[in-house]
């Protein structure tokens, strides 16, 4: 059997292992899936009547749903930091090191499992949004591109989460990353228009990655003008993955070489 096929088999087994572990933690699964939906319901029905969508002219539910999709996938992806930190501190990595598997497949298994799980969670959030009144206007090609954007975002957040989980020394510290990822959309154009924010916050909101990603999803799902947001989104997502993956690989080798 070739080395590539052996590595693919190792990766598959680790992905299945990580997915099964998540399915066994029922309370965590419910929270990860339900929390963004609860946030969406809160904003649409409690705050939505008091929030204007600025120059976009969209109904508030249409305005906020793209951000909720990112919250849903991103929050779960950020918890990958906890999973890999738990493997490091609980001795699972030491057990895996006794097996003839490639070291890179361990963090890669966490990332792939996260992408599968959290893209599905974003799909659940989308179904909930449709039930609440969200009415997308997208062609099949638009849907495919929107799926690619969400998948790319989850991949980027999962890669950064693995990097953070390898940097810290406890699962408690690893969990801090999920709060950053969950609340970053609030400081973007995703929940309220950036044009309504004070100058300092507006400058931050307009130049952080969530804003162009949300704008790209709005343009794809709601037939809005895209402008340069698609190219900026691709640059942000590719940059996050290309920076985090080699650093995470280096940190993983250092953490497991002792």
mmCIF file of N, CA, C and O in Angstrom, residues 40 108 116 180 219 250:
data_model
loop_
_atom_site.group_PDB
_atom_site.id
_atom_site.type_symbol
_atom_site.label_atom_id
_atom_site.label_comp_id
_atom_site.label_asym_id
_atom_site.label_seq_id
_atom_site.Cartn_x
_atom_site.Cartn_y
_atom_site.Cartn_z
ATOM 1 N N UNK A 40 -30.168 34.481 16.694
ATOM 2 C CA UNK A 40 -30.916 34.990 15.550
ATOM 3 C C UNK A 40 -32.357 35.325 15.947
ATOM 4 O O UNK A 40 -32.875 36.393 15.586
ATOM 5 N N UNK A 108 -4.842 17.471 11.369
ATOM 6 C CA UNK A 108 -5.666 17.488 10.162
ATOM 7 C C UNK A 108 -6.994 16.787 10.399
ATOM 8 O O UNK A 108 -8.041 17.219 9.880
ATOM 9 N N UNK A 116 -16.701 19.318 8.487
ATOM 10 C CA UNK A 116 -17.905 18.522 8.224
ATOM 11 C C UNK A 116 -19.014 18.885 9.212
ATOM 12 O O UNK A 116 -20.165 19.145 8.836
ATOM 13 N N UNK A 180 -14.033 34.769 21.204
ATOM 14 C CA UNK A 180 -13.552 35.743 20.223
ATOM 15 C C UNK A 180 -14.274 35.549 18.894
ATOM 16 O O UNK A 180 -14.773 36.495 18.278
ATOM 17 N N UNK A 219 -24.567 39.112 -1.095
ATOM 18 C CA UNK A 219 -24.663 39.276 -2.543
ATOM 19 C C UNK A 219 -25.049 37.966 -3.218
ATOM 20 O O UNK A 219 -25.806 37.965 -4.195
ATOM 21 N N UNK A 250 4.284 23.192 12.818
ATOM 22 C CA UNK A 250 5.526 23.360 13.571
ATOM 23 C C UNK A 250 5.284 23.222 15.067
ATOM 24 O O UNK A 250 6.035 22.533 15.783
#
